[in-house]
């Protein structure tokens, strides 16, 4: 079970880099939250919510990644910028509908200000960042709040991500930077290097 989850995390990390998607969810404080940083959450016949959350994240990322690669192959990096601006939201929302879940990708340095992480999400981003910086093992986070489950997993940059999220005029070509500035005047999502946490999956679903 633990190996399966580790493989799923690796697949998710290798694929994750594009603009943060958000489907609105009303947040309310809930006491007695249970946060699990250990991937071994399978207790006998109990439901493994971590596996469910990872399934939702990887299937959504697969759809986004497939369409993003097609856009890059057809129109280059500029095509990827336009894809994320126009098509990424509908794809994410459609996957949320399929899974009967709220699926978001949020960041402490959002490209779109609507994708800014809330206080709880910022805590989890900090956890993943510190774990990577210190070379520690980490796992997706699961929180159970009554009849609701919240799942969090990191979005980590790779070489492809840097075409739109790397260093301006170094990783990001001038024409791409111009397009980003036009579409996202308040863009904060640049300056990254490979293997850095750019944000997290934030997924909510019912038990």
XYZ file of N, CA and C in Angstrom:
621
model
N 0.826 -1.212 0.000
C 0.000 0.000 0.000
C 0.854 1.253 0.000
N 1.892 1.249 0.837
C 2.761 2.417 0.940
C 3.495 2.654 -0.370
N 3.957 1.581 -1.038
C 4.654 1.716 -2.306
C 3.744 2.269 -3.383
N 2.489 1.836 -3.380
C 1.526 2.330 -4.365
C 1.356 3.829 -4.228
N 1.229 4.293 -2.993
C 1.058 5.726 -2.761
C 2.295 6.502 -3.172
N 3.482 5.963 -2.904
C 4.704 6.657 -3.291
C 4.793 6.798 -4.804
N 4.439 5.737 -5.529
C 4.444 5.793 -6.987
C 3.465 6.842 -7.479
N 2.283 6.882 -6.872
C 1.276 7.863 -7.280
C 1.761 9.281 -7.051
N 2.443 9.506 -5.937
C 2.981 10.845 -5.657
C 4.003 11.233 -6.707
N 4.880 10.305 -7.085
C 5.898 10.585 -8.092
C 5.253 10.946 -9.421
N 4.240 10.185 -9.838
C 3.534 10.475 -11.085
C 2.921 11.860 -11.041
N 2.317 12.183 -9.916
C 1.676 13.486 -9.766
C 2.696 14.605 -9.832
N 3.836 14.442 -9.178
C 4.870 15.472 -9.167
C 5.423 15.705 -10.564
N 5.689 14.634 -11.308
C 6.254 14.768 -12.642
C 5.312 15.480 -13.591
N 4.016 15.345 -13.367
C 3.039 15.946 -14.271
C 2.630 17.341 -13.865
N 2.839 17.748 -12.624
C 2.221 18.949 -12.081
C 3.051 20.181 -12.339
N 2.422 21.230 -12.967
C 3.133 22.493 -13.060
C 2.268 23.620 -13.557
N 1.112 23.350 -14.091
C 0.370 24.374 -14.790
C -0.406 25.281 -13.866
N -1.135 26.243 -14.469
C -1.812 27.269 -13.666
C -2.765 26.665 -12.657
N -2.853 27.267 -11.495
C -3.671 26.765 -10.397
C -5.135 26.932 -10.721
N -5.892 25.849 -10.566
C -7.322 25.892 -10.825
C -8.068 25.971 -9.517
N -9.243 26.627 -9.515
C -9.995 26.768 -8.276
C -11.475 26.639 -8.547
N -12.126 25.794 -7.751
C -13.573 25.735 -7.728
C -13.987 26.128 -6.331
N -14.846 27.155 -6.205
C -15.104 27.767 -4.915
C -15.707 26.787 -3.918
N -15.275 26.931 -2.646
C -15.837 26.164 -1.539
C -15.910 27.072 -0.335
N -17.069 27.145 0.313
C -17.196 27.931 1.529
C -16.402 27.254 2.625
N -15.516 28.036 3.272
C -14.675 27.502 4.331
C -15.306 27.808 5.681
N -15.328 26.847 6.592
C -15.820 27.074 7.939
C -14.904 26.367 8.911
N -14.591 26.991 10.047
C -13.696 26.353 11.008
C -14.326 25.111 11.605
N -13.568 24.042 11.674
C -14.061 22.789 12.237
C -13.056 22.302 13.265
N -13.537 21.948 14.457
C -12.661 21.459 15.499
C -12.410 19.969 15.321
N -11.441 19.481 16.054
C -11.100 18.050 16.059
C -10.707 17.554 14.683
N -9.919 18.356 13.937
C -9.440 17.910 12.641
C -8.336 16.886 12.854
N -8.272 15.910 11.954
C -7.227 14.890 12.023
C -6.343 15.051 10.806
N -5.079 15.427 10.996
C -4.138 15.601 9.904
C -3.195 14.418 9.874
N -3.088 13.806 8.702
C -2.246 12.625 8.570
C -1.077 12.944 7.656
N 0.143 12.911 8.170
C 1.334 13.096 7.364
C 1.977 11.752 7.032
N 1.360 10.674 7.464
C 1.879 9.337 7.210
C 1.044 8.702 6.117
N 1.689 8.184 5.074
C 0.940 7.620 3.956
C 0.257 6.314 4.317
N 0.619 5.690 5.405
C 0.024 4.409 5.778
C -1.242 4.656 6.592
N -2.371 4.892 5.874
C -3.619 5.211 6.551
C -4.653 4.108 6.385
N -4.221 2.964 5.904
C -5.136 1.862 5.679
C -5.291 1.079 6.979
N -6.421 1.185 7.625
C -6.660 0.494 8.888
C -7.722 -0.586 8.691
N -7.273 -1.791 8.419
C -8.205 -2.892 8.233
C -9.123 -2.650 7.052
N -10.438 -2.602 7.340
C -11.424 -2.420 6.286
C -11.808 -0.958 6.098
N -11.141 -0.033 6.758
C -11.485 1.380 6.641
C -11.140 1.906 5.255
N -11.815 2.974 4.862
C -11.595 3.573 3.552
C -10.282 4.349 3.565
N -9.485 4.194 2.524
C -8.218 4.913 2.417
C -8.469 6.215 1.664
N -8.719 7.278 2.401
C -9.049 8.558 1.787
C -7.858 9.165 1.064
N -6.668 8.821 1.484
C -5.488 9.337 0.801
C -5.407 8.804 -0.631
N -5.709 7.522 -0.792
C -5.717 6.947 -2.137
C -6.799 7.578 -3.002
N -7.956 7.840 -2.405
C -9.051 8.464 -3.157
C -8.643 9.858 -3.613
N -8.084 10.647 -2.694
C -7.645 11.991 -3.056
C -6.591 11.976 -4.140
N -5.643 11.041 -4.037
C -4.604 10.945 -5.054
C -5.184 10.553 -6.406
N -6.185 9.680 -6.383
C -6.847 9.290 -7.628
C -7.489 10.496 -8.294
N -8.166 11.323 -7.519
C -8.809 12.510 -8.075
C -7.773 13.479 -8.637
N -6.673 13.654 -7.916
C -5.632 14.585 -8.360
C -4.950 14.103 -9.636
N -4.561 12.830 -9.669
C -3.839 12.314 -10.823
C -4.715 12.245 -12.068
N -5.984 11.903 -11.916
C -6.865 11.843 -13.080
C -7.119 13.237 -13.644
N -7.241 14.226 -12.766
C -7.415 15.603 -13.229
C -6.143 16.097 -13.901
N -4.998 15.802 -13.297
C -3.729 16.220 -13.881
C -3.504 15.566 -15.235
N -3.940 14.324 -15.376
C -3.783 13.627 -16.649
C -4.534 14.352 -17.754
N -5.756 14.784 -17.466
C -6.539 15.507 -18.464
C -5.911 16.854 -18.790
N -5.475 17.566 -17.764
C -4.824 18.857 -17.992
C -3.528 18.679 -18.773
N -2.722 17.699 -18.368
C -1.441 17.479 -19.014
C -1.574 17.080 -20.469
N -2.530 16.209 -20.763
C -2.741 15.767 -22.142
C -3.081 16.940 -23.049
N -3.971 17.797 -22.584
C -4.383 18.946 -23.384
C -3.294 20.011 -23.453
N -2.537 20.173 -22.383
C -1.446 21.142 -22.390
C -0.364 20.741 -23.380
N 0.015 19.473 -23.373
C 1.037 18.993 -24.301
C 0.580 19.176 -25.743
N -0.699 18.923 -26.004
C -1.234 19.127 -27.353
C -1.121 20.590 -27.759
N -1.400 21.498 -26.825
C -1.303 22.932 -27.111
C 0.135 23.338 -27.393
N 1.084 22.782 -26.632
C 2.497 23.093 -26.846
C 2.963 22.561 -28.192
N 2.555 21.343 -28.533
C 2.962 20.751 -29.803
C 2.411 21.533 -30.988
N 1.224 22.092 -30.816
C 0.588 22.817 -31.918
C 1.081 24.256 -32.034
N 1.234 24.948 -30.881
C 1.526 26.383 -30.934
C 2.666 26.813 -30.019
N 3.419 25.865 -29.482
C 4.542 26.218 -28.636
C 4.111 26.697 -27.259
N 5.052 27.325 -26.550
C 4.768 27.758 -25.185
C 3.666 28.803 -25.135
N 3.587 29.662 -26.145
C 2.497 30.646 -26.184
C 1.145 29.952 -26.228
N 1.087 28.812 -26.915
C -0.146 28.040 -26.935
C -0.490 27.502 -25.566
N 0.529 27.142 -24.787
C 0.299 26.663 -23.425
C -0.264 27.767 -22.547
N 0.255 28.990 -22.710
C -0.238 30.124 -21.924
C -1.717 30.356 -22.205
N -2.089 30.335 -23.472
C -3.491 30.558 -23.838
C -4.376 29.403 -23.367
N -3.851 28.184 -23.444
C -4.617 27.036 -22.958
C -4.955 27.197 -21.487
N -3.952 27.512 -20.674
C -4.181 27.644 -19.236
C -5.162 28.764 -18.933
N -5.112 29.822 -19.730
C -5.984 30.965 -19.496
C -7.433 30.672 -19.855
N -7.654 29.851 -20.883
C -9.011 29.655 -21.409
C -9.603 28.296 -21.049
N -8.823 27.230 -21.163
C -9.391 25.885 -21.094
C -9.179 25.145 -19.774
N -8.189 25.556 -18.991
C -7.853 24.767 -17.800
C -8.976 24.749 -16.771
N -9.644 25.886 -16.582
C -10.751 25.923 -15.624
C -11.871 24.951 -15.996
N -12.384 24.999 -17.239
C -13.465 24.068 -17.600
C -13.074 22.602 -17.444
N -11.831 22.262 -17.779
C -11.397 20.872 -17.632
C -11.395 20.460 -16.163
N -10.867 21.330 -15.311
C -10.834 21.024 -13.880
C -12.237 20.897 -13.308
N -13.117 21.808 -13.699
C -14.493 21.748 -13.209
C -15.201 20.483 -13.677
N -14.923 20.058 -14.908
C -15.563 18.838 -15.409
C -15.089 17.618 -14.629
N -13.816 17.586 -14.266
C -13.306 16.474 -13.465
C -13.873 16.520 -12.048
N -14.074 17.718 -11.519
C -14.695 17.847 -10.201
C -16.106 17.275 -10.221
N -16.820 17.516 -11.321
C -18.169 16.981 -11.464
C -18.143 15.454 -11.544
N -17.203 14.920 -12.310
C -17.074 13.470 -12.448
C -16.832 12.809 -11.091
N -15.980 13.420 -10.288
C -15.597 12.826 -9.004
C -16.486 13.274 -7.841
N -17.452 14.144 -8.116
C -18.320 14.664 -7.051
C -17.464 15.269 -5.929
N -16.540 16.112 -6.330
C -15.594 16.707 -5.389
C -15.360 18.171 -5.744
N -14.757 18.890 -4.825
C -14.267 20.238 -5.096
C -12.767 20.120 -5.328
N -12.326 20.468 -6.516
C -10.924 20.312 -6.886
C -10.315 21.683 -7.147
N -9.275 22.011 -6.381
C -8.571 23.278 -6.549
C -7.073 23.012 -6.642
N -6.383 23.937 -7.284
C -4.925 23.969 -7.217
C -4.572 25.393 -6.815
N -3.975 25.545 -5.669
C -3.761 26.868 -5.092
C -2.281 27.093 -4.794
N -1.926 28.370 -4.591
C -0.522 28.709 -4.403
C -0.352 29.894 -3.466
N 0.829 29.972 -2.861
C 1.195 31.160 -2.096
C 1.699 32.269 -3.021
N 2.014 31.910 -4.268
C 2.426 32.879 -5.289
C 1.561 32.643 -6.527
N 0.304 33.045 -6.482
C -0.620 32.721 -7.567
C -0.378 33.528 -8.834
N -0.711 32.924 -9.928
C -0.725 33.640 -11.208
C -2.003 34.452 -11.305
N -3.090 33.828 -10.964
C -4.387 34.491 -10.885
C -4.687 34.714 -9.406
N -4.991 35.948 -8.989
C -5.229 36.194 -7.555
C -6.366 35.370 -6.972
N -7.284 34.888 -7.816
C -8.369 34.037 -7.322
C -7.866 32.678 -6.842
N -6.638 32.350 -7.200
C -6.065 31.053 -6.838
C -5.154 31.137 -5.616
N -5.259 32.218 -4.861
C -4.427 32.376 -3.671
C -4.860 31.393 -2.588
N -3.894 30.738 -1.982
C -4.177 29.765 -0.928
C -4.734 30.449 0.313
N -5.664 29.757 0.989
C -6.173 30.285 2.253
C -5.204 29.931 3.383
N -5.551 30.312 4.605
C -4.629 30.136 5.734
C -4.231 28.675 5.937
N -5.204 27.782 5.896
C -4.913 26.356 6.083
C -4.035 25.826 4.956
N -4.347 26.217 3.729
C -3.565 25.762 2.581
C -2.140 26.299 2.634
N -1.974 27.526 3.118
C -0.629 28.090 3.269
C 0.200 27.274 4.259
N -0.438 26.782 5.317
C 0.263 25.930 6.284
C 0.791 24.666 5.611
N -0.038 24.079 4.763
C 0.367 22.837 4.105
C 1.446 23.096 3.050
N 1.356 24.230 2.356
C 2.412 24.595 1.411
C 3.743 24.727 2.149
N 3.709 25.388 3.299
C 4.927 25.561 4.098
C 5.491 24.208 4.539
N 4.597 23.274 4.899
C 5.037 21.933 5.306
C 5.767 21.223 4.169
N 5.176 21.258 2.974
C 5.807 20.583 1.839
C 7.120 21.269 1.459
N 7.147 22.600 1.504
C 8.379 23.320 1.173
C 9.508 22.969 2.134
N 9.217 22.971 3.416
C 10.256 22.677 4.402
C 10.723 21.228 4.296
N 9.807 20.326 4.002
C 10.178 18.916 3.860
C 11.156 18.722 2.714
N 10.872 19.365 1.580
C 11.753 19.240 0.422
C 13.093 19.916 0.688
N 13.056 21.107 1.278
C 14.288 21.848 1.556
C 15.208 21.079 2.497
N 14.623 20.341 3.432
C 15.406 19.595 4.418
C 15.661 18.152 3.998
N 15.187 17.798 2.800
C 15.410 16.451 2.306
C 14.636 15.383 3.041
N 13.521 15.761 3.644
C 12.711 14.809 4.400
C 11.674 14.146 3.500
N 11.272 12.927 3.872
C 10.173 12.278 3.173
C 8.867 12.972 3.539
N 7.948 13.001 2.594
C 6.651 13.619 2.857
C 5.567 12.824 2.150
N 4.356 12.989 2.610
C 3.203 12.298 2.039
C 2.067 13.289 1.877
N 1.093 12.990 1.028
C -0.104 13.827 0.969
C -0.759 13.923 2.340
N -1.477 14.984 2.554
C -2.131 15.244 3.838
C -3.623 14.974 3.711
N -4.180 14.317 4.701
C -5.619 14.061 4.759
C -6.164 14.626 6.059
N -7.247 15.396 5.962
C -7.939 15.913 7.138
C -9.395 15.470 7.077
N -9.883 14.900 8.145
C -11.282 14.488 8.224
C -12.043 15.474 9.095
N -13.091 16.041 8.534
C -13.920 17.018 9.242
C -15.373 16.549 9.172
N -15.793 15.774 10.141
C -17.145 15.227 10.117
C -17.329 14.287 8.948
N -18.275 14.616 8.070
C -18.558 13.783 6.902
C -17.749 14.197 5.680
N -16.812 15.116 5.864
C -16.040 15.655 4.749
C -14.564 15.304 4.902
N -13.916 15.030 3.767
C -12.484 14.756 3.733
C -11.798 15.838 2.907
N -10.673 16.335 3.417
C -9.864 17.294 2.673
C -8.495 16.683 2.412
N -8.071 16.773 1.164
C -6.832 16.147 0.704
C -5.906 17.219 0.132
N -4.623 17.114 0.474
C -3.642 18.087 -0.011
C -2.392 17.354 -0.494
N -1.896 17.729 -1.671
C -0.661 17.149 -2.202
C 0.101 18.241 -2.948
N 1.432 18.172 -2.966
C 2.218 19.260 -3.555
C 2.227 19.266 -5.074
N 2.351 20.459 -5.634
C 2.610 20.671 -7.049
C 4.069 21.104 -7.143
N 4.898 20.290 -7.749
C 6.335 20.537 -7.773
C 6.802 20.801 -9.199
N 7.622 21.822 -9.360
C 8.056 22.236 -10.687
C 9.030 21.235 -11.298
N 8.929 21.095 -12.614
C 9.914 20.342 -13.380
C 10.379 21.222 -14.539
N 11.196 20.685 -15.424
C 11.786 21.492 -16.494
C 10.724 22.130 -17.389
N 9.663 21.388 -17.694
C 8.626 21.930 -18.563
C 7.920 23.114 -17.915
N 7.728 23.049 -16.607
C 7.048 24.132 -15.894
C 7.771 25.457 -16.039
N 9.099 25.393 -16.114
C 9.898 26.614 -16.088
C 9.704 27.468 -17.329
N 9.141 26.903 -18.394
C 8.858 27.692 -19.590
C 7.886 28.832 -19.299
N 7.033 28.628 -18.285
C 6.061 29.660 -17.903
C 6.222 30.117 -16.457
N 6.957 29.349 -15.651
C 7.070 29.662 -14.224
C 8.513 29.849 -13.758
N 9.461 29.803 -14.691
C 10.860 29.957 -14.322
C 11.278 31.413 -14.217
N 12.530 31.666 -14.509
C 13.075 33.018 -14.391
C 12.870 33.783 -15.698
N 12.278 34.986 -15.627
C 12.038 35.795 -16.828
C 13.325 36.045 -17.608
N 13.190 35.955 -18.952
C 14.293 36.208 -19.879
C 15.443 35.212 -19.727
N 15.211 34.182 -18.956
C 16.168 33.088 -18.846
C 15.452 31.797 -19.214
N 14.574 31.343 -18.342
C 13.724 30.191 -18.654
C 12.518 30.609 -19.488
N 11.982 31.789 -19.195
C 10.785 32.287 -19.885
C 11.208 33.220 -21.010
N 10.831 32.878 -22.235
C 11.178 33.698 -23.386
C 10.443 35.043 -23.342
N 11.039 36.101 -23.910
C 10.440 37.441 -23.843
C 9.006 37.506 -24.348
N 8.712 36.825 -25.468
C 7.348 36.887 -26.009
C 6.355 36.180 -25.083
N 6.818 35.134 -24.404
C 5.957 34.445 -23.438
C 5.724 35.339 -22.227
N 6.766 36.009 -21.770
C 6.642 36.918 -20.631
C 5.675 38.045 -20.948
N 5.735 38.565 -22.163
C 4.815 39.626 -22.578
C 3.373 39.141 -22.535
N 3.139 37.933 -23.033
C 1.791 37.369 -23.018
C 1.296 37.167 -21.592
N 2.155 36.669 -20.720
C 1.771 36.461 -19.319
C 1.411 37.782 -18.645
N 2.187 38.819 -18.911
C 1.929 40.120 -18.300
C 0.613 40.716 -18.784
N 0.272 40.439 -20.038
C -0.994 40.938 -20.578
C -2.185 40.201 -19.978
N -2.060 38.892 -19.834
C -3.163 38.081 -19.317
C -3.263 38.131 -17.797
N -2.117 38.259 -17.129
C -2.078 38.223 -15.661
C -1.233 39.387 -15.131
N -1.794 40.589 -15.094
C -1.009 41.762 -14.659
C -0.494 41.664 -13.230
N -1.116 40.836 -12.408
C -0.675 40.672 -11.015
C 0.029 39.337 -10.784
N 0.612 38.801 -11.828
C 1.255 37.485 -11.777
C 2.387 37.442 -10.753
N 2.346 36.436 -9.877
C 3.418 36.202 -8.906
C 4.134 34.878 -9.159
N 3.659 34.125 -10.149
C 4.084 32.730 -10.303
C 5.280 32.548 -11.225
N 6.315 33.366 -11.053
C 7.552 33.201 -11.810
C 8.733 33.166 -10.840
N 9.918 32.895 -11.395
C 11.125 32.874 -10.573
C 11.449 31.528 -9.962
N 10.723 30.497 -10.350
C 10.955 29.167 -9.785
C 12.125 28.459 -10.463
N 12.712 27.531 -9.731
C 13.665 26.571 -10.273
C 13.008 25.194 -10.225
N 13.678 24.206 -10.805
C 13.124 22.852 -10.789
C 13.098 22.300 -9.368
N 12.130 21.431 -9.117
C 11.976 20.736 -7.830
C 11.652 21.690 -6.688
N 10.780 22.642 -6.963
C 10.277 23.546 -5.934
C 8.758 23.435 -5.853
N 8.210 23.666 -4.675
C 6.760 23.612 -4.484
C 6.142 24.900 -5.014
N 5.326 24.770 -6.052
C 4.673 25.938 -6.636
C 3.260 26.118 -6.102
N 2.766 25.113 -5.439
C 1.413 25.165 -4.903
C 0.996 23.775 -4.455
N -0.296 23.604 -4.228
C -0.794 22.293 -3.799
C -2.148 21.998 -4.435
N -2.446 20.722 -4.535
C -3.809 20.280 -4.762
C -4.572 20.456 -3.459
N -5.769 20.978 -3.557
C -6.666 21.098 -2.402
C -8.008 20.523 -2.838
N -8.296 19.314 -2.392
C -9.466 18.573 -2.873
C -10.367 18.214 -1.694
N -11.642 18.487 -1.846
C -12.619 18.194 -0.797
C -13.690 17.262 -1.347
N -14.009 16.210 -0.588
C -15.056 15.284 -1.018
C -15.734 14.682 0.206
N -16.924 14.159 -0.001
C -17.668 13.548 1.094
C -17.208 12.116 1.321
N -17.335 11.657 2.562
C -16.966 10.282 2.894
C -17.926 9.298 2.238
